[in-house]
């Protein structure tokens, strides 16, 4: 597995196609951002999220984790929602494969352990299309209507996924489940799971998981591997890294 084949979420490759619509009006990305700010942000901001002005909302810290809601733009003028966790102790590899950075600020926050909403329904089925919106429409109001429909379908599923992955053990279980699936996620679930294991006091397991992930990509430089192993050890047995499910605020 070559890291160059993975999409970096800040600049997500648009390999998925948007739902086909034959209308002539095409909303611009600027108009989409205006719709997101006007119609989607009030709902999420009422729950504690902050809008970044583009395609992402960042929740408050819950221990060493925070929730993120993300819009991925699709090839062919459309988009879909993703819901996931961002951790302050997971170093994310940069897109040149030569370094890493932490996602500890609202500006740098991103999805680390996450799910595309349609994958909760039918990964390859036609029903998943109802969880994607198009920027084509009869007019801007038509685009807005479809966007709201998709968000209203997606958010309950995202909220349920957050509930199912709250707390250290549930996060670990979710990362383990995703590690056994074929997912086009960056960072890879196997990589994230390694750091979650270490933070949970299972450093040796985490190190083995990290080395197993390294074995899939021989192009990662040895010096970078050693740095990442050191970062994994630094977050070992990180107390309170995830708020227990029963104590987790909303969000």
PDB file of C-alpha atoms in Angstrom, residues 5 22 38 49 59 67 69 76 78 80 95 133 152 158 163-165 204-205 224 231 236 238 244-245:
ATOM      1  CA  UNK A   5      -2.630   6.488  -3.257  1.00  0.00           C
ATOM      2  CA  UNK A  22     -29.983  17.456 -15.938  1.00  0.00           C
ATOM      3  CA  UNK A  38     -26.923  29.977   6.393  1.00  0.00           C
ATOM      4  CA  UNK A  49     -19.747  23.139  16.750  1.00  0.00           C
ATOM      5  CA  UNK A  59     -16.858  20.460  18.062  1.00  0.00           C
ATOM      6  CA  UNK A  67     -16.122  15.763  16.813  1.00  0.00           C
ATOM      7  CA  UNK A  69     -18.583  17.207  10.555  1.00  0.00           C
ATOM      8  CA  UNK A  76     -19.330  16.205 -11.140  1.00  0.00           C
ATOM      9  CA  UNK A  78     -21.956  17.600  -5.626  1.00  0.00           C
ATOM     10  CA  UNK A  80     -21.732  14.315   0.889  1.00  0.00           C
ATOM     11  CA  UNK A  95       0.874  14.629   1.756  1.00  0.00           C
ATOM     12  CA  UNK A 133     -26.382  16.245  -2.955  1.00  0.00           C
ATOM     13  CA  UNK A 152     -31.558  15.909   7.437  1.00  0.00           C
ATOM     14  CA  UNK A 158     -23.927  10.625  12.069  1.00  0.00           C
ATOM     15  CA  UNK A 163     -22.909   7.465  20.088  1.00  0.00           C
ATOM     16  CA  UNK A 164     -21.624   4.080  18.943  1.00  0.00           C
ATOM     17  CA  UNK A 165     -18.008   5.303  19.070  1.00  0.00           C
ATOM     18  CA  UNK A 204       3.100  -2.742  23.025  1.00  0.00           C
ATOM     19  CA  UNK A 205      -0.055  -3.626  21.104  1.00  0.00           C
ATOM     20  CA  UNK A 224      10.059   9.099   9.914  1.00  0.00           C
ATOM     21  CA  UNK A 231       5.220   9.846  19.204  1.00  0.00           C
ATOM     22  CA  UNK A 236       1.115   5.995  26.100  1.00  0.00           C
ATOM     23  CA  UNK A 238      -2.959   9.033  28.222  1.00  0.00           C
ATOM     24  CA  UNK A 244     -16.742   7.996  28.865  1.00  0.00           C
ATOM     25  CA  UNK A 245     -19.903   7.494  26.849  1.00  0.00           C
TER      26      UNK A 245
END
